């Protein structure tokens, strides 16, 4: 699977003093998409809830549709907080004709994320299908 995974950042750098970070991410979506399109991914995994929120912006959605085909499902959000865990996390999924997008908590803010959080996800089957598609080479 290593030869099928690529990593990139949405922004080349982040200025924490930006007054409207979401707008900066919207503006930065074009260079990100140009870079990502080169690899023709079947699945994009976004790390951080903010990126999935920005993805709901109409300008960003249109840009994604230009690269990956028509939107086939709206952003689906799921909150996972198993009974035996102190903290819950947000996950998301979104599908285009040629690509699925999975949104995970950002690694720096997800201390306490466990397998139980993933197992309790109502959208877990979509995650499994998307990741199995990568391994099998199917969309």
JSON list of C-alpha atoms in Angstrom, two decimals:
[
{"chain": "A", "resi": 1, "resn": "UNK", "atom": "CA", "xyz": [0.00, 0.00, 0.00]},
{"chain": "A", "resi": 2, "resn": "UNK", "atom": "CA", "xyz": [2.97, 2.36, 0.48]},
{"chain": "A", "resi": 3, "resn": "UNK", "atom": "CA", "xyz": [3.30, 2.96, -3.26]},
{"chain": "A", "resi": 4, "resn": "UNK", "atom": "CA", "xyz": [-0.32, 4.16, -3.34]},
{"chain": "A", "resi": 5, "resn": "UNK", "atom": "CA", "xyz": [-0.17, 6.76, -0.60]},
{"chain": "A", "resi": 6, "resn": "UNK", "atom": "CA", "xyz": [0.87, 10.36, -1.11]},
{"chain": "A", "resi": 7, "resn": "UNK", "atom": "CA", "xyz": [0.90, 13.18, 1.41]},
{"chain": "A", "resi": 8, "resn": "UNK", "atom": "CA", "xyz": [0.59, 16.92, 0.92]},
{"chain": "A", "resi": 9, "resn": "UNK", "atom": "CA", "xyz": [-0.56, 19.97, 2.80]},
{"chain": "A", "resi": 10, "resn": "UNK", "atom": "CA", "xyz": [-3.59, 22.05, 1.88]},
{"chain": "A", "resi": 11, "resn": "UNK", "atom": "CA", "xyz": [-1.53, 25.19, 2.50]},
{"chain": "A", "resi": 12, "resn": "UNK", "atom": "CA", "xyz": [2.21, 25.58, 2.08]},
{"chain": "A", "resi": 13, "resn": "UNK", "atom": "CA", "xyz": [2.31, 27.43, 5.39]},
{"chain": "A", "resi": 14, "resn": "UNK", "atom": "CA", "xyz": [-0.24, 28.58, 7.92]},
{"chain": "A", "resi": 15, "resn": "UNK", "atom": "CA", "xyz": [-0.31, 31.96, 9.56]},
{"chain": "A", "resi": 16, "resn": "UNK", "atom": "CA", "xyz": [-2.06, 31.58, 12.91]},
{"chain": "A", "resi": 17, "resn": "UNK", "atom": "CA", "xyz": [-2.73, 35.32, 13.00]},
{"chain": "A", "resi": 18, "resn": "UNK", "atom": "CA", "xyz": [-5.05, 35.14, 9.95]},
{"chain": "A", "resi": 19, "resn": "UNK", "atom": "CA", "xyz": [-8.36, 36.66, 10.97]},
{"chain": "A", "resi": 20, "resn": "UNK", "atom": "CA", "xyz": [-10.36, 34.31, 8.74]},
{"chain": "A", "resi": 21, "resn": "UNK", "atom": "CA", "xyz": [-8.61, 30.96, 8.45]},
{"chain": "A", "resi": 22, "resn": "UNK", "atom": "CA", "xyz": [-11.50, 29.40, 6.58]},
{"chain": "A", "resi": 23, "resn": "UNK", "atom": "CA", "xyz": [-11.21, 32.01, 3.82]},
{"chain": "A", "resi": 24, "resn": "UNK", "atom": "CA", "xyz": [-7.46, 31.38, 3.60]},
{"chain": "A", "resi": 25, "resn": "UNK", "atom": "CA", "xyz": [-8.21, 27.67, 3.18]},
{"chain": "A", "resi": 26, "resn": "UNK", "atom": "CA", "xyz": [-10.82, 28.41, 0.51]},
{"chain": "A", "resi": 27, "resn": "UNK", "atom": "CA", "xyz": [-8.30, 30.53, -1.41]},
{"chain": "A", "resi": 28, "resn": "UNK", "atom": "CA", "xyz": [-5.63, 27.84, -0.96]},
{"chain": "A", "resi": 29, "resn": "UNK", "atom": "CA", "xyz": [-7.84, 25.08, -2.33]},
{"chain": "A", "resi": 30, "resn": "UNK", "atom": "CA", "xyz": [-6.89, 25.72, -6.00]},
{"chain": "A", "resi": 31, "resn": "UNK", "atom": "CA", "xyz": [-3.13, 25.09, -5.62]},
{"chain": "A", "resi": 32, "resn": "UNK", "atom": "CA", "xyz": [-3.93, 22.10, -3.39]},
{"chain": "A", "resi": 33, "resn": "UNK", "atom": "CA", "xyz": [-6.29, 20.64, -6.00]},
{"chain": "A", "resi": 34, "resn": "UNK", "atom": "CA", "xyz": [-3.85, 21.23, -8.82]},
{"chain": "A", "resi": 35, "resn": "UNK", "atom": "CA", "xyz": [-1.23, 19.25, -6.88]},
{"chain": "A", "resi": 36, "resn": "UNK", "atom": "CA", "xyz": [-3.64, 16.48, -5.87]},
{"chain": "A", "resi": 37, "resn": "UNK", "atom": "CA", "xyz": [-5.15, 16.09, -9.35]},
{"chain": "A", "resi": 38, "resn": "UNK", "atom": "CA", "xyz": [-1.78, 14.92, -10.67]},
{"chain": "A", "resi": 39, "resn": "UNK", "atom": "CA", "xyz": [-2.11, 11.71, -8.62]},
{"chain": "A", "resi": 40, "resn": "UNK", "atom": "CA", "xyz": [-5.78, 11.00, -9.54]},
{"chain": "A", "resi": 41, "resn": "UNK", "atom": "CA", "xyz": [-6.61, 9.74, -6.05]},
{"chain": "A", "resi": 42, "resn": "UNK", "atom": "CA", "xyz": [-9.56, 7.46, -5.42]},
{"chain": "A", "resi": 43, "resn": "UNK", "atom": "CA", "xyz": [-9.58, 8.49, -1.76]},
{"chain": "A", "resi": 44, "resn": "UNK", "atom": "CA", "xyz": [-8.44, 11.68, -0.07]},
{"chain": "A", "resi": 45, "resn": "UNK", "atom": "CA", "xyz": [-8.06, 11.63, 3.69]},
{"chain": "A", "resi": 46, "resn": "UNK", "atom": "CA", "xyz": [-8.30, 15.07, 5.26]},
{"chain": "A", "resi": 47, "resn": "UNK", "atom": "CA", "xyz": [-6.78, 15.49, 8.69]},
{"chain": "A", "resi": 48, "resn": "UNK", "atom": "CA", "xyz": [-8.71, 18.09, 10.64]},
{"chain": "A", "resi": 49, "resn": "UNK", "atom": "CA", "xyz": [-12.36, 19.05, 10.92]},
{"chain": "A", "resi": 50, "resn": "UNK", "atom": "CA", "xyz": [-11.71, 22.55, 9.54]},
{"chain": "A", "resi": 51, "resn": "UNK", "atom": "CA", "xyz": [-10.74, 21.15, 6.12]},
{"chain": "A", "resi": 52, "resn": "UNK", "atom": "CA", "xyz": [-14.01, 19.22, 5.87]},
{"chain": "A", "resi": 53, "resn": "UNK", "atom": "CA", "xyz": [-15.93, 22.34, 6.87]},
{"chain": "A", "resi": 54, "resn": "UNK", "atom": "CA", "xyz": [-14.16, 24.36, 4.16]},
{"chain": "A", "resi": 55, "resn": "UNK", "atom": "CA", "xyz": [-15.03, 21.62, 1.69]},
{"chain": "A", "resi": 56, "resn": "UNK", "atom": "CA", "xyz": [-18.69, 22.55, 2.12]},
{"chain": "A", "resi": 57, "resn": "UNK", "atom": "CA", "xyz": [-17.95, 26.01, 0.66]},
{"chain": "A", "resi": 58, "resn": "UNK", "atom": "CA", "xyz": [-19.60, 26.27, -2.79]},
{"chain": "A", "resi": 59, "resn": "UNK", "atom": "CA", "xyz": [-16.44, 27.61, -4.47]},
{"chain": "A", "resi": 60, "resn": "UNK", "atom": "CA", "xyz": [-14.37, 24.73, -3.12]},
{"chain": "A", "resi": 61, "resn": "UNK", "atom": "CA", "xyz": [-17.02, 22.15, -4.04]},
{"chain": "A", "resi": 62, "resn": "UNK", "atom": "CA", "xyz": [-17.13, 23.45, -7.64]},
{"chain": "A", "resi": 63, "resn": "UNK", "atom": "CA", "xyz": [-13.35, 23.19, -7.87]},
{"chain": "A", "resi": 64, "resn": "UNK", "atom": "CA", "xyz": [-13.44, 19.61, -6.57]},
{"chain": "A", "resi": 65, "resn": "UNK", "atom": "CA", "xyz": [-16.19, 18.76, -9.08]},
{"chain": "A", "resi": 66, "resn": "UNK", "atom": "CA", "xyz": [-14.04, 20.14, -11.90]},
{"chain": "A", "resi": 67, "resn": "UNK", "atom": "CA", "xyz": [-11.28, 17.71, -10.91]},
{"chain": "A", "resi": 68, "resn": "UNK", "atom": "CA", "xyz": [-13.17, 14.65, -9.62]},
{"chain": "A", "resi": 69, "resn": "UNK", "atom": "CA", "xyz": [-16.60, 14.67, -11.25]},
{"chain": "A", "resi": 70, "resn": "UNK", "atom": "CA", "xyz": [-20.02, 15.57, -9.94]},
{"chain": "A", "resi": 71, "resn": "UNK", "atom": "CA", "xyz": [-20.83, 15.46, -6.27]},
{"chain": "A", "resi": 72, "resn": "UNK", "atom": "CA", "xyz": [-22.75, 12.23, -5.58]},
{"chain": "A", "resi": 73, "resn": "UNK", "atom": "CA", "xyz": [-23.42, 12.77, -1.86]},
{"chain": "A", "resi": 74, "resn": "UNK", "atom": "CA", "xyz": [-23.46, 15.70, 0.53]},
{"chain": "A", "resi": 75, "resn": "UNK", "atom": "CA", "xyz": [-20.94, 15.90, 3.35]},
{"chain": "A", "resi": 76, "resn": "UNK", "atom": "CA", "xyz": [-22.01, 13.36, 5.95]},
{"chain": "A", "resi": 77, "resn": "UNK", "atom": "CA", "xyz": [-20.90, 14.14, 9.49]},
{"chain": "A", "resi": 78, "resn": "UNK", "atom": "CA", "xyz": [-20.68, 11.64, 12.33]},
{"chain": "A", "resi": 79, "resn": "UNK", "atom": "CA", "xyz": [-19.75, 12.23, 15.95]},
{"chain": "A", "resi": 80, "resn": "UNK", "atom": "CA", "xyz": [-18.23, 9.27, 17.70]},
{"chain": "A", "resi": 81, "resn": "UNK", "atom": "CA", "xyz": [-18.03, 9.06, 21.48]},
{"chain": "A", "resi": 82, "resn": "UNK", "atom": "CA", "xyz": [-18.08, 5.50, 22.79]},
{"chain": "A", "resi": 83, "resn": "UNK", "atom": "CA", "xyz": [-19.49, 5.00, 26.29]},
{"chain": "A", "resi": 84, "resn": "UNK", "atom": "CA", "xyz": [-16.12, 4.02, 27.73]},
{"chain": "A", "resi": 85, "resn": "UNK", "atom": "CA", "xyz": [-14.34, 7.12, 26.35]},
{"chain": "A", "resi": 86, "resn": "UNK", "atom": "CA", "xyz": [-14.14, 10.60, 27.87]},
{"chain": "A", "resi": 87, "resn": "UNK", "atom": "CA", "xyz": [-13.99, 12.44, 24.58]},
{"chain": "A", "resi": 88, "resn": "UNK", "atom": "CA", "xyz": [-15.69, 12.27, 21.21]},
{"chain": "A", "resi": 89, "resn": "UNK", "atom": "CA", "xyz": [-14.47, 13.19, 17.73]},
{"chain": "A", "resi": 90, "resn": "UNK", "atom": "CA", "xyz": [-16.02, 14.35, 14.45]},
{"chain": "A", "resi": 91, "resn": "UNK", "atom": "CA", "xyz": [-15.58, 12.39, 11.23]},
{"chain": "A", "resi": 92, "resn": "UNK", "atom": "CA", "xyz": [-16.89, 13.12, 7.75]},
{"chain": "A", "resi": 93, "resn": "UNK", "atom": "CA", "xyz": [-17.30, 11.56, 4.34]},
{"chain": "A", "resi": 94, "resn": "UNK", "atom": "CA", "xyz": [-18.09, 13.01, 0.94]},
{"chain": "A", "resi": 95, "resn": "UNK", "atom": "CA", "xyz": [-18.25, 11.40, -2.48]},
{"chain": "A", "resi": 96, "resn": "UNK", "atom": "CA", "xyz": [-17.60, 12.60, -6.00]},
{"chain": "A", "resi": 97, "resn": "UNK", "atom": "CA", "xyz": [-17.85, 10.48, -9.14]},
{"chain": "A", "resi": 98, "resn": "UNK", "atom": "CA", "xyz": [-14.13, 9.67, -9.15]},
{"chain": "A", "resi": 99, "resn": "UNK", "atom": "CA", "xyz": [-13.03, 10.24, -5.56]},
{"chain": "A", "resi": 100, "resn": "UNK", "atom": "CA", "xyz": [-14.14, 9.78, -1.96]},
{"chain": "A", "resi": 101, "resn": "UNK", "atom": "CA", "xyz": [-13.08, 12.12, 0.79]},
{"chain": "A", "resi": 102, "resn": "UNK", "atom": "CA", "xyz": [-12.73, 10.95, 4.36]},
{"chain": "A", "resi": 103, "resn": "UNK", "atom": "CA", "xyz": [-12.34, 13.50, 7.15]},
{"chain": "A", "resi": 104, "resn": "UNK", "atom": "CA", "xyz": [-10.53, 12.53, 10.33]},
{"chain": "A", "resi": 105, "resn": "UNK", "atom": "CA", "xyz": [-9.65, 14.49, 13.47]},
{"chain": "A", "resi": 106, "resn": "UNK", "atom": "CA", "xyz": [-6.34, 16.34, 13.18]},
{"chain": "A", "resi": 107, "resn": "UNK", "atom": "CA", "xyz": [-3.51, 14.30, 14.71]},
{"chain": "A", "resi": 108, "resn": "UNK", "atom": "CA", "xyz": [-2.34, 17.14, 16.96]},
{"chain": "A", "resi": 109, "resn": "UNK", "atom": "CA", "xyz": [-5.78, 17.61, 18.51]},
{"chain": "A", "resi": 110, "resn": "UNK", "atom": "CA", "xyz": [-6.99, 14.05, 18.70]},
{"chain": "A", "resi": 111, "resn": "UNK", "atom": "CA", "xyz": [-5.28, 12.81, 21.85]},
{"chain": "A", "resi": 112, "resn": "UNK", "atom": "CA", "xyz": [-7.41, 9.98, 23.13]},
{"chain": "A", "resi": 113, "resn": "UNK", "atom": "CA", "xyz": [-8.63, 8.81, 19.71]},
{"chain": "A", "resi": 114, "resn": "UNK", "atom": "CA", "xyz": [-9.03, 5.04, 19.90]},
{"chain": "A", "resi": 115, "resn": "UNK", "atom": "CA", "xyz": [-10.16, 2.07, 17.86]},
{"chain": "A", "resi": 116, "resn": "UNK", "atom": "CA", "xyz": [-13.44, 2.25, 19.77]},
{"chain": "A", "resi": 117, "resn": "UNK", "atom": "CA", "xyz": [-14.12, 5.67, 18.23]},
{"chain": "A", "resi": 118, "resn": "UNK", "atom": "CA", "xyz": [-13.75, 4.21, 14.75]},
{"chain": "A", "resi": 119, "resn": "UNK", "atom": "CA", "xyz": [-15.79, 1.12, 15.55]},
{"chain": "A", "resi": 120, "resn": "UNK", "atom": "CA", "xyz": [-18.65, 3.28, 16.85]},
{"chain": "A", "resi": 121, "resn": "UNK", "atom": "CA", "xyz": [-18.82, 5.35, 13.66]},
{"chain": "A", "resi": 122, "resn": "UNK", "atom": "CA", "xyz": [-22.16, 5.11, 11.88]},
{"chain": "A", "resi": 123, "resn": "UNK", "atom": "CA", "xyz": [-20.34, 5.82, 8.58]},
{"chain": "A", "resi": 124, "resn": "UNK", "atom": "CA", "xyz": [-17.66, 3.18, 9.22]},
{"chain": "A", "resi": 125, "resn": "UNK", "atom": "CA", "xyz": [-18.82, 1.05, 6.28]},
{"chain": "A", "resi": 126, "resn": "UNK", "atom": "CA", "xyz": [-18.13, 3.94, 3.88]},
{"chain": "A", "resi": 127, "resn": "UNK", "atom": "CA", "xyz": [-14.63, 4.30, 5.33]},
{"chain": "A", "resi": 128, "resn": "UNK", "atom": "CA", "xyz": [-13.99, 0.57, 4.97]},
{"chain": "A", "resi": 129, "resn": "UNK", "atom": "CA", "xyz": [-15.25, 0.50, 1.38]},
{"chain": "A", "resi": 130, "resn": "UNK", "atom": "CA", "xyz": [-13.13, 3.48, 0.42]},
{"chain": "A", "resi": 131, "resn": "UNK", "atom": "CA", "xyz": [-9.96, 2.06, 1.99]},
{"chain": "A", "resi": 132, "resn": "UNK", "atom": "CA", "xyz": [-10.56, -1.43, 0.57]},
{"chain": "A", "resi": 133, "resn": "UNK", "atom": "CA", "xyz": [-10.96, 0.22, -2.83]},
{"chain": "A", "resi": 134, "resn": "UNK", "atom": "CA", "xyz": [-7.44, 1.60, -2.51]},
{"chain": "A", "resi": 135, "resn": "UNK", "atom": "CA", "xyz": [-6.05, -1.84, -1.75]},
{"chain": "A", "resi": 136, "resn": "UNK", "atom": "CA", "xyz": [-8.01, -3.47, -4.57]},
{"chain": "A", "resi": 137, "resn": "UNK", "atom": "CA", "xyz": [-7.38, -0.70, -7.07]},
{"chain": "A", "resi": 138, "resn": "UNK", "atom": "CA", "xyz": [-11.09, 0.04, -7.53]},
{"chain": "A", "resi": 139, "resn": "UNK", "atom": "CA", "xyz": [-13.00, 3.29, -6.97]}
]
